[in-house]
């Protein structure tokens, strides 16, 4: 019974945090930009009509509201599937389905954020197309990984990854099974993808042709730290799952799954809102006649 109550509290927190609180913060942030940096003064910021941005923001909020409604439905479904969340012969099969609800819902919750990222990439593409005739200044300052994150954090992420591999292979006893290989390979690929994104952000061309050097450095720093934190969270999550399996407390997995998605939100969305504050962005580069930086 206690596990059920704890799950309800944590899952409601997942609904509120990812599908209400953070979207409201992003909505406030976007409206602030639209209200304080109008199109007639900052034309380079808006390669599309203002109405398109307002519609996009409205759709973003609608999808998040739908996700919140879905979360409430899933709570009811969980109650039907699991009853009292204690493993028993009568409920074990239904509980297995119930355990996957936070994962399914967490993936759904990130859909509007993914759509927002895709929209942002399209925005930058339109900016670059409109800036083809503009003059660009080369950035001569060399950059490398440890300009943006401490070696200790990178080492910690690597140690946690190794800990996951060792836990996977040696608990409860050394075994190399197909499941182990798949989990280790999948996690390795995920980390390589995160590393590739970090490399591209540090050494690749800037997406926003007007972005100031200081803003780009801040944005790269946010990306690097967020992705390293996400790698660490993934390793910790998988280690915790393995520990639950060994200790035969898999019934707590549903709580861990919900906490994991909230941790991802803290490392990505919350970090973005904290580091990339609108008030700190140099919007002068988007004014008419402003040169590329």
mmCIF file of C-alpha atoms in Angstrom:
data_model
loop_
_atom_site.group_PDB
_atom_site.id
_atom_site.type_symbol
_atom_site.label_atom_id
_atom_site.label_comp_id
_atom_site.label_asym_id
_atom_site.label_seq_id
_atom_site.Cartn_x
_atom_site.Cartn_y
_atom_site.Cartn_z
ATOM 1 C CA UNK A 1 0.000 0.000 0.000
ATOM 2 C CA UNK A 2 2.820 2.399 0.890
ATOM 3 C CA UNK A 3 4.470 1.753 -2.484
ATOM 4 C CA UNK A 4 1.227 2.613 -4.265
ATOM 5 C CA UNK A 5 0.843 5.899 -2.416
ATOM 6 C CA UNK A 6 4.477 6.782 -3.101
ATOM 7 C CA UNK A 7 4.045 5.988 -6.780
ATOM 8 C CA UNK A 8 0.918 8.133 -7.083
ATOM 9 C CA UNK A 9 2.722 11.094 -5.516
ATOM 10 C CA UNK A 10 5.806 10.709 -7.730
ATOM 11 C CA UNK A 11 3.821 10.074 -10.912
ATOM 12 C CA UNK A 12 1.639 13.133 -10.294
ATOM 13 C CA UNK A 13 4.884 15.054 -9.845
ATOM 14 C CA UNK A 14 5.999 13.761 -13.260
ATOM 15 C CA UNK A 15 2.763 14.979 -14.837
ATOM 16 C CA UNK A 16 2.916 18.419 -13.236
ATOM 17 C CA UNK A 17 6.634 18.991 -13.740
ATOM 18 C CA UNK A 18 7.043 17.941 -17.377
ATOM 19 C CA UNK A 19 3.592 18.638 -18.818
ATOM 20 C CA UNK A 20 2.599 21.761 -16.887
ATOM 21 C CA UNK A 21 5.369 23.537 -14.959
ATOM 22 C CA UNK A 22 8.127 23.514 -17.574
ATOM 23 C CA UNK A 23 5.762 24.254 -20.505
ATOM 24 C CA UNK A 24 4.427 27.271 -18.590
ATOM 25 C CA UNK A 25 7.999 28.459 -18.045
ATOM 26 C CA UNK A 26 8.749 28.082 -21.757
ATOM 27 C CA UNK A 27 5.502 29.841 -22.651
ATOM 28 C CA UNK A 28 6.396 32.769 -20.388
ATOM 29 C CA UNK A 29 9.892 32.888 -21.865
ATOM 30 C CA UNK A 30 8.602 32.909 -25.449
ATOM 31 C CA UNK A 31 5.963 35.538 -24.770
ATOM 32 C CA UNK A 32 8.608 37.719 -23.149
ATOM 33 C CA UNK A 33 10.665 37.589 -26.343
ATOM 34 C CA UNK A 34 7.672 38.285 -28.589
ATOM 35 C CA UNK A 35 6.543 41.218 -26.436
ATOM 36 C CA UNK A 36 9.915 42.829 -25.777
ATOM 37 C CA UNK A 37 11.712 42.189 -29.068
ATOM 38 C CA UNK A 38 9.149 43.010 -31.774
ATOM 39 C CA UNK A 39 9.525 42.119 -35.421
ATOM 40 C CA UNK A 40 9.848 45.692 -36.679
ATOM 41 C CA UNK A 41 12.880 46.316 -34.444
ATOM 42 C CA UNK A 42 14.447 42.849 -34.564
ATOM 43 C CA UNK A 43 13.586 41.563 -38.060
ATOM 44 C CA UNK A 44 16.443 39.023 -38.170
ATOM 45 C CA UNK A 45 14.885 37.172 -35.251
ATOM 46 C CA UNK A 46 11.724 36.391 -37.204
ATOM 47 C CA UNK A 47 12.235 34.709 -40.591
ATOM 48 C CA UNK A 48 8.560 33.724 -40.412
ATOM 49 C CA UNK A 49 5.475 35.849 -39.676
ATOM 50 C CA UNK A 50 4.805 36.477 -35.975
ATOM 51 C CA UNK A 51 1.519 34.597 -36.294
ATOM 52 C CA UNK A 52 3.470 31.401 -37.010
ATOM 53 C CA UNK A 53 5.345 31.661 -33.702
ATOM 54 C CA UNK A 54 2.184 32.341 -31.748
ATOM 55 C CA UNK A 55 0.511 29.361 -33.389
ATOM 56 C CA UNK A 56 3.514 27.161 -32.632
ATOM 57 C CA UNK A 57 3.482 28.208 -28.982
ATOM 58 C CA UNK A 58 -0.247 27.575 -28.773
ATOM 59 C CA UNK A 59 0.156 24.099 -30.275
ATOM 60 C CA UNK A 60 3.013 23.357 -27.874
ATOM 61 C CA UNK A 61 0.793 24.166 -24.902
ATOM 62 C CA UNK A 62 -2.168 22.208 -26.297
ATOM 63 C CA UNK A 63 -0.048 19.081 -26.751
ATOM 64 C CA UNK A 64 1.285 19.413 -23.212
ATOM 65 C CA UNK A 65 -2.233 19.784 -21.859
ATOM 66 C CA UNK A 66 -3.175 16.615 -23.727
ATOM 67 C CA UNK A 67 -0.160 14.873 -22.199
ATOM 68 C CA UNK A 68 -1.293 15.949 -18.732
ATOM 69 C CA UNK A 69 -4.750 14.531 -19.443
ATOM 70 C CA UNK A 70 -3.141 11.307 -20.648
ATOM 71 C CA UNK A 71 -1.213 11.125 -17.391
ATOM 72 C CA UNK A 72 -4.420 11.296 -15.376
ATOM 73 C CA UNK A 73 -5.908 8.528 -17.516
ATOM 74 C CA UNK A 74 -2.818 6.398 -16.919
ATOM 75 C CA UNK A 75 -3.128 6.851 -13.165
ATOM 76 C CA UNK A 76 -6.623 5.395 -13.376
ATOM 77 C CA UNK A 77 -5.343 2.607 -15.618
ATOM 78 C CA UNK A 78 -2.564 1.864 -13.155
ATOM 79 C CA UNK A 79 -5.075 1.580 -10.328
ATOM 80 C CA UNK A 80 -7.099 -0.882 -12.398
ATOM 81 C CA UNK A 81 -4.091 -2.956 -13.441
ATOM 82 C CA UNK A 82 -2.236 -3.157 -10.191
ATOM 83 C CA UNK A 83 -4.642 -2.823 -7.303
ATOM 84 C CA UNK A 84 -2.369 -2.897 -4.305
ATOM 85 C CA UNK A 85 1.189 -2.616 -5.639
ATOM 86 C CA UNK A 86 2.671 -5.664 -3.959
ATOM 87 C CA UNK A 87 3.740 -8.607 -6.092
ATOM 88 C CA UNK A 88 1.367 -11.507 -5.851
ATOM 89 C CA UNK A 89 0.352 -14.418 -7.981
ATOM 90 C CA UNK A 90 -2.938 -12.832 -8.942
ATOM 91 C CA UNK A 91 -1.558 -9.438 -9.841
ATOM 92 C CA UNK A 92 1.969 -10.107 -11.131
ATOM 93 C CA UNK A 93 1.035 -10.103 -14.820
ATOM 94 C CA UNK A 94 -1.000 -6.907 -14.579
ATOM 95 C CA UNK A 95 1.695 -5.236 -12.499
ATOM 96 C CA UNK A 96 4.246 -5.940 -15.218
ATOM 97 C CA UNK A 97 2.163 -3.850 -17.600
ATOM 98 C CA UNK A 98 1.706 -1.210 -14.912
ATOM 99 C CA UNK A 99 5.475 -0.893 -14.447
ATOM 100 C CA UNK A 100 5.828 0.260 -18.051
ATOM 101 C CA UNK A 101 3.353 3.130 -17.691
ATOM 102 C CA UNK A 102 5.876 5.781 -16.536
ATOM 103 C CA UNK A 103 8.213 4.844 -19.400
ATOM 104 C CA UNK A 104 5.450 5.010 -21.999
ATOM 105 C CA UNK A 105 4.138 8.248 -20.555
ATOM 106 C CA UNK A 106 7.604 9.768 -20.179
ATOM 107 C CA UNK A 107 8.339 9.175 -23.859
ATOM 108 C CA UNK A 108 4.996 10.743 -24.784
ATOM 109 C CA UNK A 109 5.717 13.743 -22.554
ATOM 110 C CA UNK A 110 8.886 14.564 -24.447
ATOM 111 C CA UNK A 111 7.129 14.587 -27.839
ATOM 112 C CA UNK A 112 6.183 18.314 -27.675
ATOM 113 C CA UNK A 113 9.751 19.180 -26.661
ATOM 114 C CA UNK A 114 11.077 17.177 -29.606
ATOM 115 C CA UNK A 115 8.694 19.000 -31.934
ATOM 116 C CA UNK A 116 9.891 22.280 -30.438
ATOM 117 C CA UNK A 117 13.518 21.330 -31.161
ATOM 118 C CA UNK A 118 12.659 20.413 -34.754
ATOM 119 C CA UNK A 119 10.869 23.744 -35.140
ATOM 120 C CA UNK A 120 13.963 25.494 -33.789
ATOM 121 C CA UNK A 121 16.188 23.781 -36.345
ATOM 122 C CA UNK A 122 13.834 24.899 -39.122
ATOM 123 C CA UNK A 123 13.963 28.422 -37.697
ATOM 124 C CA UNK A 124 17.763 28.471 -37.869
ATOM 125 C CA UNK A 125 17.684 27.120 -41.413
ATOM 126 C CA UNK A 126 15.437 29.979 -42.494
ATOM 127 C CA UNK A 127 17.766 32.423 -40.743
ATOM 128 C CA UNK A 128 20.759 31.061 -42.641
ATOM 129 C CA UNK A 129 18.899 31.230 -45.938
ATOM 130 C CA UNK A 130 17.977 34.852 -45.279
ATOM 131 C CA UNK A 131 21.573 35.600 -44.309
ATOM 132 C CA UNK A 132 23.302 34.168 -47.389
ATOM 133 C CA UNK A 133 24.431 37.592 -48.502
ATOM 134 C CA UNK A 134 25.533 38.631 -45.032
ATOM 135 C CA UNK A 135 29.185 38.861 -44.006
ATOM 136 C CA UNK A 136 30.360 36.538 -41.286
ATOM 137 C CA UNK A 137 33.214 36.898 -38.865
ATOM 138 C CA UNK A 138 35.297 33.832 -38.179
ATOM 139 C CA UNK A 139 35.695 32.791 -34.563
ATOM 140 C CA UNK A 140 39.409 32.457 -33.953
ATOM 141 C CA UNK A 141 39.210 31.426 -30.301
ATOM 142 C CA UNK A 142 39.973 27.684 -30.046
ATOM 143 C CA UNK A 143 37.493 25.567 -28.105
ATOM 144 C CA UNK A 144 37.759 22.171 -26.509
ATOM 145 C CA UNK A 145 35.672 20.054 -24.176
ATOM 146 C CA UNK A 146 37.221 21.191 -20.905
ATOM 147 C CA UNK A 147 36.467 24.820 -21.683
ATOM 148 C CA UNK A 148 32.850 23.951 -20.910
ATOM 149 C CA UNK A 149 32.951 21.235 -18.261
ATOM 150 C CA UNK A 150 35.385 20.080 -15.625
ATOM 151 C CA UNK A 151 37.474 16.949 -16.256
ATOM 152 C CA UNK A 152 36.154 15.577 -12.955
ATOM 153 C CA UNK A 153 32.569 15.504 -14.266
ATOM 154 C CA UNK A 154 33.615 13.798 -17.485
ATOM 155 C CA UNK A 155 35.611 11.254 -15.476
ATOM 156 C CA UNK A 156 32.611 10.682 -13.207
ATOM 157 C CA UNK A 157 30.383 10.007 -16.211
ATOM 158 C CA UNK A 158 32.922 7.490 -17.548
ATOM 159 C CA UNK A 159 33.278 5.758 -14.160
ATOM 160 C CA UNK A 160 29.498 5.468 -13.849
ATOM 161 C CA UNK A 161 29.337 3.916 -17.311
ATOM 162 C CA UNK A 162 31.995 1.368 -16.314
ATOM 163 C CA UNK A 163 30.093 0.696 -13.090
ATOM 164 C CA UNK A 164 26.983 -0.067 -15.132
ATOM 165 C CA UNK A 165 28.929 -2.524 -17.316
ATOM 166 C CA UNK A 166 30.413 -4.265 -14.267
ATOM 167 C CA UNK A 167 27.045 -4.429 -12.511
ATOM 168 C CA UNK A 168 25.477 -5.838 -15.644
ATOM 169 C CA UNK A 169 28.122 -8.542 -16.023
ATOM 170 C CA UNK A 170 28.915 -9.498 -12.444
ATOM 171 C CA UNK A 171 25.627 -9.265 -10.535
ATOM 172 C CA UNK A 172 24.520 -11.640 -9.196
ATOM 173 C CA UNK A 173 27.297 -13.703 -10.837
ATOM 174 C CA UNK A 174 29.388 -13.243 -13.945
ATOM 175 C CA UNK A 175 27.326 -14.015 -17.011
ATOM 176 C CA UNK A 176 27.418 -12.856 -20.599
ATOM 177 C CA UNK A 177 23.933 -13.308 -21.959
ATOM 178 C CA UNK A 178 22.130 -11.929 -24.971
ATOM 179 C CA UNK A 179 20.206 -9.527 -22.714
ATOM 180 C CA UNK A 180 23.438 -8.250 -21.162
ATOM 181 C CA UNK A 181 25.032 -7.695 -24.538
ATOM 182 C CA UNK A 182 21.980 -5.830 -25.855
ATOM 183 C CA UNK A 183 21.784 -3.547 -22.797
ATOM 184 C CA UNK A 184 25.506 -2.797 -22.805
ATOM 185 C CA UNK A 185 25.560 -2.218 -26.572
ATOM 186 C CA UNK A 186 22.489 0.030 -26.446
ATOM 187 C CA UNK A 187 23.899 2.095 -23.588
ATOM 188 C CA UNK A 188 27.247 2.388 -25.358
ATOM 189 C CA UNK A 189 25.559 3.592 -28.539
ATOM 190 C CA UNK A 190 23.543 6.138 -26.538
ATOM 191 C CA UNK A 191 26.718 7.491 -24.957
ATOM 192 C CA UNK A 192 28.449 7.658 -28.332
ATOM 193 C CA UNK A 193 25.499 9.615 -29.723
ATOM 194 C CA UNK A 194 25.664 12.024 -26.787
ATOM 195 C CA UNK A 195 29.395 12.392 -27.372
ATOM 196 C CA UNK A 196 28.793 13.046 -31.062
ATOM 197 C CA UNK A 197 26.296 15.797 -30.266
ATOM 198 C CA UNK A 198 28.793 17.360 -27.866
ATOM 199 C CA UNK A 199 31.546 17.237 -30.505
ATOM 200 C CA UNK A 200 29.251 18.776 -33.124
ATOM 201 C CA UNK A 201 28.221 21.578 -30.770
ATOM 202 C CA UNK A 202 31.810 22.434 -29.882
ATOM 203 C CA UNK A 203 33.423 22.168 -33.307
ATOM 204 C CA UNK A 204 30.538 22.444 -35.762
ATOM 205 C CA UNK A 205 29.189 25.544 -37.440
ATOM 206 C CA UNK A 206 26.762 27.631 -35.465
ATOM 207 C CA UNK A 207 23.130 27.092 -36.361
ATOM 208 C CA UNK A 208 22.072 30.674 -35.693
ATOM 209 C CA UNK A 209 24.047 32.903 -38.096
ATOM 210 C CA UNK A 210 23.397 35.992 -35.969
ATOM 211 C CA UNK A 211 24.172 34.557 -32.536
ATOM 212 C CA UNK A 212 26.806 36.488 -30.607
ATOM 213 C CA UNK A 213 30.018 34.761 -29.575
ATOM 214 C CA UNK A 214 29.168 35.045 -25.874
ATOM 215 C CA UNK A 215 25.715 33.562 -26.374
ATOM 216 C CA UNK A 216 27.115 30.687 -28.385
ATOM 217 C CA UNK A 217 29.678 29.881 -25.695
ATOM 218 C CA UNK A 218 26.901 29.889 -23.108
ATOM 219 C CA UNK A 219 24.723 27.661 -25.294
ATOM 220 C CA UNK A 220 27.552 25.179 -25.895
ATOM 221 C CA UNK A 221 28.264 25.067 -22.171
ATOM 222 C CA UNK A 222 24.629 24.272 -21.444
ATOM 223 C CA UNK A 223 24.551 21.516 -24.066
ATOM 224 C CA UNK A 224 27.777 19.892 -22.899
ATOM 225 C CA UNK A 225 26.835 19.879 -19.227
ATOM 226 C CA UNK A 226 23.297 18.684 -19.889
ATOM 227 C CA UNK A 227 24.397 15.755 -22.040
ATOM 228 C CA UNK A 228 27.095 14.676 -19.598
ATOM 229 C CA UNK A 229 24.539 14.805 -16.781
ATOM 230 C CA UNK A 230 22.118 12.770 -18.892
ATOM 231 C CA UNK A 231 24.817 10.153 -19.487
ATOM 232 C CA UNK A 232 25.424 9.970 -15.745
ATOM 233 C CA UNK A 233 21.693 9.689 -15.047
ATOM 234 C CA UNK A 234 21.358 6.851 -17.560
ATOM 235 C CA UNK A 235 24.177 4.870 -15.945
ATOM 236 C CA UNK A 236 22.784 5.416 -12.446
ATOM 237 C CA UNK A 237 19.319 4.399 -13.608
ATOM 238 C CA UNK A 238 20.562 1.153 -15.135
ATOM 239 C CA UNK A 239 22.694 0.350 -12.089
ATOM 240 C CA UNK A 240 19.662 0.914 -9.869
ATOM 241 C CA UNK A 241 17.540 -1.369 -12.060
ATOM 242 C CA UNK A 242 20.145 -4.115 -11.777
ATOM 243 C CA UNK A 243 20.383 -3.660 -8.018
ATOM 244 C CA UNK A 244 16.600 -3.962 -7.711
ATOM 245 C CA UNK A 245 16.711 -7.179 -9.698
ATOM 246 C CA UNK A 246 19.421 -8.657 -7.471
ATOM 247 C CA UNK A 247 17.675 -7.560 -4.273
ATOM 248 C CA UNK A 248 14.310 -8.833 -5.555
ATOM 249 C CA UNK A 249 12.602 -5.466 -5.125
ATOM 250 C CA UNK A 250 11.518 -5.052 -8.735
ATOM 251 C CA UNK A 251 8.147 -3.789 -7.518
ATOM 252 C CA UNK A 252 9.888 -0.451 -6.875
ATOM 253 C CA UNK A 253 10.904 -0.216 -10.529
ATOM 254 C CA UNK A 254 7.787 1.741 -11.445
ATOM 255 C CA UNK A 255 8.790 4.465 -8.973
ATOM 256 C CA UNK A 256 12.348 4.527 -10.303
ATOM 257 C CA UNK A 257 11.079 4.860 -13.881
ATOM 258 C CA UNK A 258 9.057 7.940 -12.996
ATOM 259 C CA UNK A 259 11.925 9.515 -11.064
ATOM 260 C CA UNK A 260 14.262 8.897 -13.991
ATOM 261 C CA UNK A 261 12.182 10.918 -16.443
ATOM 262 C CA UNK A 262 11.928 13.757 -13.957
ATOM 263 C CA UNK A 263 15.691 13.670 -13.509
ATOM 264 C CA UNK A 264 16.129 13.938 -17.277
ATOM 265 C CA UNK A 265 13.861 16.985 -17.273
ATOM 266 C CA UNK A 266 15.915 18.555 -14.493
ATOM 267 C CA UNK A 267 19.159 18.003 -16.417
ATOM 268 C CA UNK A 268 17.792 19.294 -19.722
ATOM 269 C CA UNK A 269 14.815 21.643 -19.491
ATOM 270 C CA UNK A 270 15.495 23.058 -16.031
ATOM 271 C CA UNK A 271 19.184 23.543 -16.820
ATOM 272 C CA UNK A 272 18.291 25.353 -20.042
ATOM 273 C CA UNK A 273 15.926 27.710 -18.229
ATOM 274 C CA UNK A 274 18.543 28.370 -15.558
ATOM 275 C CA UNK A 275 21.607 28.893 -17.760
ATOM 276 C CA UNK A 276 20.147 30.342 -20.968
ATOM 277 C CA UNK A 277 18.175 33.174 -19.419
ATOM 278 C CA UNK A 278 16.423 35.432 -21.907
ATOM 279 C CA UNK A 279 17.658 38.497 -20.046
ATOM 280 C CA UNK A 280 21.267 37.498 -20.764
ATOM 281 C CA UNK A 281 20.841 37.023 -24.527
ATOM 282 C CA UNK A 282 22.245 39.698 -26.831
ATOM 283 C CA UNK A 283 19.269 40.546 -29.039
ATOM 284 C CA UNK A 284 21.007 43.501 -30.677
ATOM 285 C CA UNK A 285 22.442 41.124 -33.284
ATOM 286 C CA UNK A 286 18.911 40.614 -34.615
ATOM 287 C CA UNK A 287 18.292 44.296 -35.274
ATOM 288 C CA UNK A 288 18.038 45.578 -38.809
ATOM 289 C CA UNK A 289 21.475 46.484 -40.106
ATOM 290 C CA UNK A 290 23.344 44.654 -37.344
ATOM 291 C CA UNK A 291 26.423 42.794 -38.604
ATOM 292 C CA UNK A 292 27.061 39.080 -38.082
ATOM 293 C CA UNK A 293 29.176 38.207 -35.058
#
